PDB file of C-alpha atoms in Angstrom:
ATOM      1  CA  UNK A 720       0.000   0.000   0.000  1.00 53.00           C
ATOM      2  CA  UNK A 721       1.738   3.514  -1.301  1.00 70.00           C
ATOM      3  CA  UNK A 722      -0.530   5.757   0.988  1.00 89.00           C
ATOM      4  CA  UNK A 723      -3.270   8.071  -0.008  1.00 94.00           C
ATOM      5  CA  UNK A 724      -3.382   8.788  -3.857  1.00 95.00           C
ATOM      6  CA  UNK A 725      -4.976  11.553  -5.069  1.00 96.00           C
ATOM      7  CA  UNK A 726      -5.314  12.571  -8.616  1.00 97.00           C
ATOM      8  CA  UNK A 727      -4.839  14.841 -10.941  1.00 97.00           C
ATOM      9  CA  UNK A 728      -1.999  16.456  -8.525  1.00 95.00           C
ATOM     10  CA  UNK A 729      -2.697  19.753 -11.129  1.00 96.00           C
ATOM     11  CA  UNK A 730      -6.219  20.859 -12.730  1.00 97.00           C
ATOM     12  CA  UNK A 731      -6.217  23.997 -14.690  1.00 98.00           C
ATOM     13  CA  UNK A 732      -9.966  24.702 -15.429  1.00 98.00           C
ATOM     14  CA  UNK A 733     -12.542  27.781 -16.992  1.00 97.00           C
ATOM     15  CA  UNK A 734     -14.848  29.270 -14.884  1.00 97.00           C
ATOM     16  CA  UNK A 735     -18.060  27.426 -15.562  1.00 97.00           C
ATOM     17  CA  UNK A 736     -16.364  23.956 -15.864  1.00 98.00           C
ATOM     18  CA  UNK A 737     -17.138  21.158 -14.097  1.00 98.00           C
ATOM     19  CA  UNK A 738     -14.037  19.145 -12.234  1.00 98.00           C
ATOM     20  CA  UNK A 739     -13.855  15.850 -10.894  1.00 98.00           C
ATOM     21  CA  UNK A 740     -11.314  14.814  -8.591  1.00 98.00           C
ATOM     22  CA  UNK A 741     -10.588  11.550  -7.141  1.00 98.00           C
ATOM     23  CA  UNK A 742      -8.819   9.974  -3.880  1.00 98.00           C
ATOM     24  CA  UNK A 743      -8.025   6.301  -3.073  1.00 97.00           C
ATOM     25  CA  UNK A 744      -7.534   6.038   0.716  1.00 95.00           C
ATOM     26  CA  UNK A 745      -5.410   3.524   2.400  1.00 92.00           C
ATOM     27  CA  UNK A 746      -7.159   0.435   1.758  1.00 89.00           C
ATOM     28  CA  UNK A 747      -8.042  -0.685   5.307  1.00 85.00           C
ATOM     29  CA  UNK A 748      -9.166   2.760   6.745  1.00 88.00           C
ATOM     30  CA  UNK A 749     -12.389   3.452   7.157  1.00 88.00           C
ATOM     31  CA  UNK A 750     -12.684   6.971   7.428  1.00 89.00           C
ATOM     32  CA  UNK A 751     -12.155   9.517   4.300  1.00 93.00           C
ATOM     33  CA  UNK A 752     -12.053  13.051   4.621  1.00 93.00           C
ATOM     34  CA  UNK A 753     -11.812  16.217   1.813  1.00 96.00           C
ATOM     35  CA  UNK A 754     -10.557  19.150   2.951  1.00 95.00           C
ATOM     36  CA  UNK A 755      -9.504  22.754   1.324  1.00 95.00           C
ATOM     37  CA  UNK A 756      -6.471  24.459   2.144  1.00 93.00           C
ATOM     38  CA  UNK A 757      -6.009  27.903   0.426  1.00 92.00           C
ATOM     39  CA  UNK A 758      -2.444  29.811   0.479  1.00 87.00           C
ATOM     40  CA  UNK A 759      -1.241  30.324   3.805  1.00 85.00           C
ATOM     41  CA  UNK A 760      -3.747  28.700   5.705  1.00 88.00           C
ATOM     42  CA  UNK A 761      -4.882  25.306   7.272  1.00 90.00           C
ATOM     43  CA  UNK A 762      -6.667  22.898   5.934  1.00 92.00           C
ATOM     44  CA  UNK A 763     -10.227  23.323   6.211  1.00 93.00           C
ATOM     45  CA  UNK A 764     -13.005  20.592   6.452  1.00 92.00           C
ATOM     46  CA  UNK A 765     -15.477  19.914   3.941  1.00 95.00           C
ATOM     47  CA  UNK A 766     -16.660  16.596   4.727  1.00 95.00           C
ATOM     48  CA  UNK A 767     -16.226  12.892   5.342  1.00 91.00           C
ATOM     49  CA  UNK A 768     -17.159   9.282   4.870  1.00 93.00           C
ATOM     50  CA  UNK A 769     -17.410   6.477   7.090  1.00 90.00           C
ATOM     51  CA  UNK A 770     -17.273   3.335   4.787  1.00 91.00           C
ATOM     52  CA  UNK A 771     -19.688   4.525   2.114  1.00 93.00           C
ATOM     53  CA  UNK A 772     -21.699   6.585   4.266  1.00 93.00           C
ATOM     54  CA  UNK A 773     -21.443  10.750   4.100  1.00 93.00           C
ATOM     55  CA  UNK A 774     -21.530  11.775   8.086  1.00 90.00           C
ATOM     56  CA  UNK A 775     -21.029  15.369   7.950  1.00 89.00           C
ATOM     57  CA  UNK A 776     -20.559  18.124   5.683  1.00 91.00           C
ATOM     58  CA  UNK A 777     -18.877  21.278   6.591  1.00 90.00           C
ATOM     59  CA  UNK A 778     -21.299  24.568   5.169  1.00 87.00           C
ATOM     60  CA  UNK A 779     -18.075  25.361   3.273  1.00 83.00           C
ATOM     61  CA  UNK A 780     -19.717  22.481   1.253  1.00 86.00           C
ATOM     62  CA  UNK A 781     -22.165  24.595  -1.101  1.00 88.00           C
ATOM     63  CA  UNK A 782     -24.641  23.052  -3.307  1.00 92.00           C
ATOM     64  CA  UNK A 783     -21.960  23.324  -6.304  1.00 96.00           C
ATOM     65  CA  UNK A 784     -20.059  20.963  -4.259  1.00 96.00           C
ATOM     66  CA  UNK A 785     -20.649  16.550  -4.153  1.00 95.00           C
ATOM     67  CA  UNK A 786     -18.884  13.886  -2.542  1.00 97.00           C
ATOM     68  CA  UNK A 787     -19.152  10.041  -3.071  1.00 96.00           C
ATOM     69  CA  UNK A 788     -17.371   7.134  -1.722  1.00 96.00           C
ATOM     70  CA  UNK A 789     -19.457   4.570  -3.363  1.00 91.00           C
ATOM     71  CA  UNK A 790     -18.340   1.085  -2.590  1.00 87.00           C
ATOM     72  CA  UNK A 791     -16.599   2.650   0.291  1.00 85.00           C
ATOM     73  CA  UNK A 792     -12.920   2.560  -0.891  1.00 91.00           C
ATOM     74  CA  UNK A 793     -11.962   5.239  -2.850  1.00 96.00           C
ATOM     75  CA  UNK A 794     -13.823   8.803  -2.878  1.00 97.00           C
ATOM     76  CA  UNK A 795     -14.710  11.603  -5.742  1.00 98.00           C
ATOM     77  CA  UNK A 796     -15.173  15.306  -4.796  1.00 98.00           C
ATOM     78  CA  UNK A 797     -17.305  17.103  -8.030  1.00 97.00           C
ATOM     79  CA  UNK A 798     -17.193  20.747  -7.904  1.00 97.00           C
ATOM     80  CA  UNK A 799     -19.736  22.151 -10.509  1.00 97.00           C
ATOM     81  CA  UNK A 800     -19.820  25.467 -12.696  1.00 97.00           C
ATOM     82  CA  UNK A 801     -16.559  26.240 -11.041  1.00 97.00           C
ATOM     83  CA  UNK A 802     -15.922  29.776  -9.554  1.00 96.00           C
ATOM     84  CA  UNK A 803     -12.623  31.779  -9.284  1.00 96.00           C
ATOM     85  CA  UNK A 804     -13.230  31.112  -5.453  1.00 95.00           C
ATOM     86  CA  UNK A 805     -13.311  27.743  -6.125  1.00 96.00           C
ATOM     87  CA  UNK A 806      -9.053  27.723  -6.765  1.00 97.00           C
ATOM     88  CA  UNK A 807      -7.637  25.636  -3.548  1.00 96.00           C
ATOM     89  CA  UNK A 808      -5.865  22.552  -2.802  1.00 94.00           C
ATOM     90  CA  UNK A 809      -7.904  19.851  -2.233  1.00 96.00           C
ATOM     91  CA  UNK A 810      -6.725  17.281  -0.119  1.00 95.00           C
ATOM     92  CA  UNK A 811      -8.011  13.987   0.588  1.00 96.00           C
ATOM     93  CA  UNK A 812      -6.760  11.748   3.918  1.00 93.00           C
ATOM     94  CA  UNK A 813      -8.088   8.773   5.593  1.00 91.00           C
ATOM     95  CA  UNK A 814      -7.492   6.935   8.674  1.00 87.00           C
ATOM     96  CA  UNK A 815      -8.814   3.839  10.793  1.00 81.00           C
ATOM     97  CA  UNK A 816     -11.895   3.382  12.655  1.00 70.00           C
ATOM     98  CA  UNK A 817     -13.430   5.880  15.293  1.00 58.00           C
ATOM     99  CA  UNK A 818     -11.864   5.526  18.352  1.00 56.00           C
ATOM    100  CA  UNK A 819      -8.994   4.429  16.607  1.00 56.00           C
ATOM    101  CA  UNK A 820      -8.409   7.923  14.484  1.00 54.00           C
ATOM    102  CA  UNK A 821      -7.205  10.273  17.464  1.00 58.00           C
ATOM    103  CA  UNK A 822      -4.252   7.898  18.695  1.00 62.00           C
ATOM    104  CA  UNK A 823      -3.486   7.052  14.666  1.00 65.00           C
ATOM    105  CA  UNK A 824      -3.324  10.538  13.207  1.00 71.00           C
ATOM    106  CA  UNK A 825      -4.373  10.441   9.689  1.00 83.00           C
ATOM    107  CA  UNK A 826      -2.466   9.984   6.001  1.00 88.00           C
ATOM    108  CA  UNK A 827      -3.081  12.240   3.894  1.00 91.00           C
ATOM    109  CA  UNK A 828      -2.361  12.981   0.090  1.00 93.00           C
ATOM    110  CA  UNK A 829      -0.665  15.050  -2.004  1.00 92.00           C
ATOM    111  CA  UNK A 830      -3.508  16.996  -2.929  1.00 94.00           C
ATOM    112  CA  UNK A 831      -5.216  18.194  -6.188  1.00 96.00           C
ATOM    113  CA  UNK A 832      -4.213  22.058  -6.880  1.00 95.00           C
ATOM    114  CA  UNK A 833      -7.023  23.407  -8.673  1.00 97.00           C
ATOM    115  CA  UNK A 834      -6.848  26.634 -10.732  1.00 97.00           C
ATOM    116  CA  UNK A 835      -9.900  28.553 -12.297  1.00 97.00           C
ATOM    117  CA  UNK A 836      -8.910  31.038 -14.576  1.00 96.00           C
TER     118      UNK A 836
ATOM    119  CA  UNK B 382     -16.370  25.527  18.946  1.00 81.00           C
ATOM    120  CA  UNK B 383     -12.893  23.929  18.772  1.00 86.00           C
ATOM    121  CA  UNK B 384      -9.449  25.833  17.784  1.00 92.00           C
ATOM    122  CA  UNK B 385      -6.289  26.100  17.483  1.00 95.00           C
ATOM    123  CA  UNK B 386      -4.107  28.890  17.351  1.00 96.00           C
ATOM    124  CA  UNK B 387      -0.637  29.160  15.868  1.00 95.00           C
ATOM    125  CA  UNK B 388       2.451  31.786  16.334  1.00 89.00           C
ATOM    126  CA  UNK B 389       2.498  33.435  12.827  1.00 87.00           C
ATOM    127  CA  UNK B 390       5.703  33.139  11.064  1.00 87.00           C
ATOM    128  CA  UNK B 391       7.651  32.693   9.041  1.00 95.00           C
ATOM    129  CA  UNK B 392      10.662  31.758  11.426  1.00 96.00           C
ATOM    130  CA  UNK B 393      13.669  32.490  10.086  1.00 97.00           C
ATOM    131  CA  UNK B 394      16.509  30.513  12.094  1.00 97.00           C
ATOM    132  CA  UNK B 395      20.344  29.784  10.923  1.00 97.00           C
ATOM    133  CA  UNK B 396      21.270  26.152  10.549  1.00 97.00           C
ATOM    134  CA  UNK B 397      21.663  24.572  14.319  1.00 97.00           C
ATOM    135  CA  UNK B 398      19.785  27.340  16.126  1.00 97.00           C
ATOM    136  CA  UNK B 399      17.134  26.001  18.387  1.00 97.00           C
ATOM    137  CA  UNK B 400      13.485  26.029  17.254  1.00 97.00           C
ATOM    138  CA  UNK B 401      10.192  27.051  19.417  1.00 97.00           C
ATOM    139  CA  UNK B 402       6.750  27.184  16.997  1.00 97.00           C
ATOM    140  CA  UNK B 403       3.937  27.870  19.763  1.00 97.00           C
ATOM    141  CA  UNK B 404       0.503  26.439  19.508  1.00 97.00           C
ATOM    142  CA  UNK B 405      -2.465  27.060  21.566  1.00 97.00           C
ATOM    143  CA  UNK B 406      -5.713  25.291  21.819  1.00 96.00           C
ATOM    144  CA  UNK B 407      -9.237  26.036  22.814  1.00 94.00           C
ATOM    145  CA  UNK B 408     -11.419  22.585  23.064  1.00 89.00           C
ATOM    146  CA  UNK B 409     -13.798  21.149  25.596  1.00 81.00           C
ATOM    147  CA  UNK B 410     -12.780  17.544  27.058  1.00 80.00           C
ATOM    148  CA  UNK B 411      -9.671  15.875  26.293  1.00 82.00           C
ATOM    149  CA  UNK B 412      -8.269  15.890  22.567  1.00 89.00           C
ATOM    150  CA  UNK B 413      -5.631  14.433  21.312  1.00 90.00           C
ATOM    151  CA  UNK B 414      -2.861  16.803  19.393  1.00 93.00           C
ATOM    152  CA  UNK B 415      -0.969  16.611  16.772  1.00 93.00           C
ATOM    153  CA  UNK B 416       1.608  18.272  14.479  1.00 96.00           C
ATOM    154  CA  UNK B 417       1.700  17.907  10.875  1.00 95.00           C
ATOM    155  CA  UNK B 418       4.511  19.093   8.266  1.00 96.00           C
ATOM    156  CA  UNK B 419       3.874  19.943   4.948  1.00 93.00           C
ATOM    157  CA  UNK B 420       6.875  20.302   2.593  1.00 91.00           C
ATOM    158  CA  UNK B 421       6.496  22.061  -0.704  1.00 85.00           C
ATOM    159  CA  UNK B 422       3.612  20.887  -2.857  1.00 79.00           C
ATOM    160  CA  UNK B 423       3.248  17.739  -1.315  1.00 83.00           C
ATOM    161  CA  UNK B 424       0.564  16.814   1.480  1.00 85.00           C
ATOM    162  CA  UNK B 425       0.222  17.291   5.517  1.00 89.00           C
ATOM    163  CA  UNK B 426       2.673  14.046   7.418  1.00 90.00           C
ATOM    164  CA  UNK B 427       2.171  13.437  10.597  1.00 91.00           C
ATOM    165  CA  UNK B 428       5.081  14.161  12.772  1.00 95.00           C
ATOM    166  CA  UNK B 429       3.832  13.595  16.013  1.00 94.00           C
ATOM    167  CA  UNK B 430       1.253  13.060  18.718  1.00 92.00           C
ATOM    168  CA  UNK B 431       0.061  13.122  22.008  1.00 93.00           C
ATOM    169  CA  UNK B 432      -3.080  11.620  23.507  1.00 89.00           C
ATOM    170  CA  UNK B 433      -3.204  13.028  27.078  1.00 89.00           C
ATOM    171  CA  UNK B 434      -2.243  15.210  29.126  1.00 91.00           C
ATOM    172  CA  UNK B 435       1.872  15.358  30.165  1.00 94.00           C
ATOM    173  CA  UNK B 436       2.453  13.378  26.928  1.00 94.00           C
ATOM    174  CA  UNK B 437       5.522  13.879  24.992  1.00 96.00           C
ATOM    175  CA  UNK B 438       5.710  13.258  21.316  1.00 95.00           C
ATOM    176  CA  UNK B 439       8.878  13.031  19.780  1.00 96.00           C
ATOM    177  CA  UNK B 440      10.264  12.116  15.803  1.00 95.00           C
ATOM    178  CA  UNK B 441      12.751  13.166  13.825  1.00 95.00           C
ATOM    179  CA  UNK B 442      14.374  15.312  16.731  1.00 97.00           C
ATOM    180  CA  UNK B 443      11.206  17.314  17.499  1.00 98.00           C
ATOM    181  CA  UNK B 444       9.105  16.978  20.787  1.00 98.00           C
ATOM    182  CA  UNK B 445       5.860  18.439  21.492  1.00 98.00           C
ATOM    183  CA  UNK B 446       4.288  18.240  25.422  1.00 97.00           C
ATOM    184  CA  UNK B 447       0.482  18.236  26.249  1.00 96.00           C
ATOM    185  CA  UNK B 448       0.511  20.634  28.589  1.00 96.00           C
ATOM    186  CA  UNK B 449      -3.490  20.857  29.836  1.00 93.00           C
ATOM    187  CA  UNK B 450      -3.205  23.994  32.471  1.00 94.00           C
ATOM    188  CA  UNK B 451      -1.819  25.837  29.462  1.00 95.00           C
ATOM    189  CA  UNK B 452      -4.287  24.127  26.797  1.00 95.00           C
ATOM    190  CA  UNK B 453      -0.400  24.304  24.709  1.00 97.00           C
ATOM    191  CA  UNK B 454       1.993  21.551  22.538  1.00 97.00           C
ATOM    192  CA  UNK B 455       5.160  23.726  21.817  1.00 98.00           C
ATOM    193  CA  UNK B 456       6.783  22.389  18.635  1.00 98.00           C
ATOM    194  CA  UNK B 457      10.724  22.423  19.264  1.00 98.00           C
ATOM    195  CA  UNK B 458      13.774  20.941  18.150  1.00 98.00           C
ATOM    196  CA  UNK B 459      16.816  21.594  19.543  1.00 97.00           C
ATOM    197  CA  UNK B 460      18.960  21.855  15.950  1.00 96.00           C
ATOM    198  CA  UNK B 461      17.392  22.903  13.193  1.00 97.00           C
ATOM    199  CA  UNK B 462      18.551  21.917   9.775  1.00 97.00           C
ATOM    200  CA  UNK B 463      18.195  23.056   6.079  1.00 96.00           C
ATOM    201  CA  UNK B 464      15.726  19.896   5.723  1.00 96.00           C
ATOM    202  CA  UNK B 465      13.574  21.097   7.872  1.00 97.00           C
ATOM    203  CA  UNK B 466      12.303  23.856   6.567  1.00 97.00           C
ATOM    204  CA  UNK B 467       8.684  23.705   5.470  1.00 96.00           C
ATOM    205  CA  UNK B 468       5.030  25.069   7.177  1.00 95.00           C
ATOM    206  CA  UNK B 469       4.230  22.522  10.447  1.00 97.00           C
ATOM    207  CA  UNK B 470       0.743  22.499  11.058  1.00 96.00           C
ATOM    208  CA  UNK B 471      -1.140  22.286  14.982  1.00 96.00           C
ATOM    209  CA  UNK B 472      -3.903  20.094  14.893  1.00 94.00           C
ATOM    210  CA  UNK B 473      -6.592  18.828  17.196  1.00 91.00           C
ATOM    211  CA  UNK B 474      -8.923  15.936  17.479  1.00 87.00           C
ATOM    212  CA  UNK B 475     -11.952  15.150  19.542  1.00 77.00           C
ATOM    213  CA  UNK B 476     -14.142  12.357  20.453  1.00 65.00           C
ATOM    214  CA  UNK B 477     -16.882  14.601  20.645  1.00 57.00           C
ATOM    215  CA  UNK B 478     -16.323  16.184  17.551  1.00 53.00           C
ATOM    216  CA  UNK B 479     -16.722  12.659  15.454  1.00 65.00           C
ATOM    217  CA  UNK B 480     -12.351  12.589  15.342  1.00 71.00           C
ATOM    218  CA  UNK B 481     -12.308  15.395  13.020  1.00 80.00           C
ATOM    219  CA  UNK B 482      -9.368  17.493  12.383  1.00 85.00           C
ATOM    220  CA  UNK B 483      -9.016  21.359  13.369  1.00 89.00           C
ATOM    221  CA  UNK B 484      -5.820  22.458  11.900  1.00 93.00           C
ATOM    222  CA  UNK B 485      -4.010  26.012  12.970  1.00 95.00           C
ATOM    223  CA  UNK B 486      -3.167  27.905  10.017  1.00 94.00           C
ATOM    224  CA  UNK B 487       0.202  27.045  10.072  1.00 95.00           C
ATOM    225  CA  UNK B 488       3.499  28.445  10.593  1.00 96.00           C
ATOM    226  CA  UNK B 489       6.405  28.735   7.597  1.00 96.00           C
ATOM    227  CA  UNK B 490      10.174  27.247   9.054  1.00 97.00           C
ATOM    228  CA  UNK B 491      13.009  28.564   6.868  1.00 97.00           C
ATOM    229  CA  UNK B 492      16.322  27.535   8.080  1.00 97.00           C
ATOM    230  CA  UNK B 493      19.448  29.246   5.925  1.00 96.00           C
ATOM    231  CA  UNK B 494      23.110  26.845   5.950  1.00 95.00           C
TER     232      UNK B 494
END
């Protein structure tokens, strides 16, 4: 297992666009979060799964915004009709069950820098 | 709600110097912390934890204590290096916040030779 994957590391988009991004956790963690990070700050929630199930969203999640983790391994994060706003890194981590997670820490990825021009 | 507070940088220290990056916390109950470092376009790795309180996490040559009467985990090192600079990130977990994350805004390390 080579750790969180995340991909593409780079998406260049136009305003409008839709983008697609896509994160394959380590395989026997249970728990998959997205979060945002913008230049110079930390990384900010957006949401996570439990297996395949969505357990919280962040209200940083707008309705433009949609996560799936469909067979519960790996996870997609859609952003639709893309603002200038929307430009970020996007990074994906995982880590073991509940109870587990806060003695583990969690992986993350490289991230997916997204641009809207 | 939960936070976590971060001296602003960057920090600017000479090869060897010794290296203090404060963090603060506000949470109810007992997290766990944690400090992350994230190296130029790459991701957040952990580099260590603590679970309660008096705890000492150490890797790499860094050491961070749990200190609950000052809600605090000082990041230090005693000799820096030219490796280690990068932005190191304070983070918090909770059982009552379903394990979730808060992450300081982080704090930029540059160490010149």
């Amino acid at each position: 297992d080579t750790g969180v994957s995340q991909d593409p590391r780079h998406k260049i988009t136009k305003r409008g666009q839709n983008v697609t991004f896509r994160c394959d956790p380590i395989s026997e963690h249970n728990r998959l979060y997205w979060y945002r990070q913008t230049l110079g700050q930390g990384p900010e929630f957006l949401t996570y799964f439990q297996n395949e199930a969505q357990l919280e969203k962040s209200r940083l999640l707008s309705d433009r915004f949609s996560a799936e983790r469909p067979k519960g391994s790996f996870s997609t994060l859609e952003i639709q009709r893309t603002e200038q706003g929307d430009s970020a890194m996007y990074l994906c981590a995982s880590s073991p069950l509940l109870g587990d997670s806060a003695n583990y820490g969690y992986t993350f990825g490289s991230g997916t820098r997204l641009t809207v021009v | 709600g939960d936070s976590v507070t971060q001296m602003e940088g960057p920090v600017t220290l000479s090869e060897e110097a010794f290296l203090t990056i404060n963090c603060t916390y506000t949470a109810t109950g007992y997290p766990s912390l944690f400090w992350y470092v994230q190296y130029p376009g790459e991701g957040l790795q952990l580099l260590l934890k603590a679970t309660k309180a008096d705890d000492k996490g150490s890797n790499k040559g860094f050491e961070a204590t749990y200190r609950k009467e000052t809600t605090s985990f000082h990041l230090e090192k005693g000799s820096v290096q030219v490796s280690d600079s990068a932005v190191y990130f304070c983070a918090l977990s909770r059982a009552g916040g379903s394990y979730i994350p808060t992450f300081g805004r982080g704090t930029s390390l540059i160490v010149h030779p």
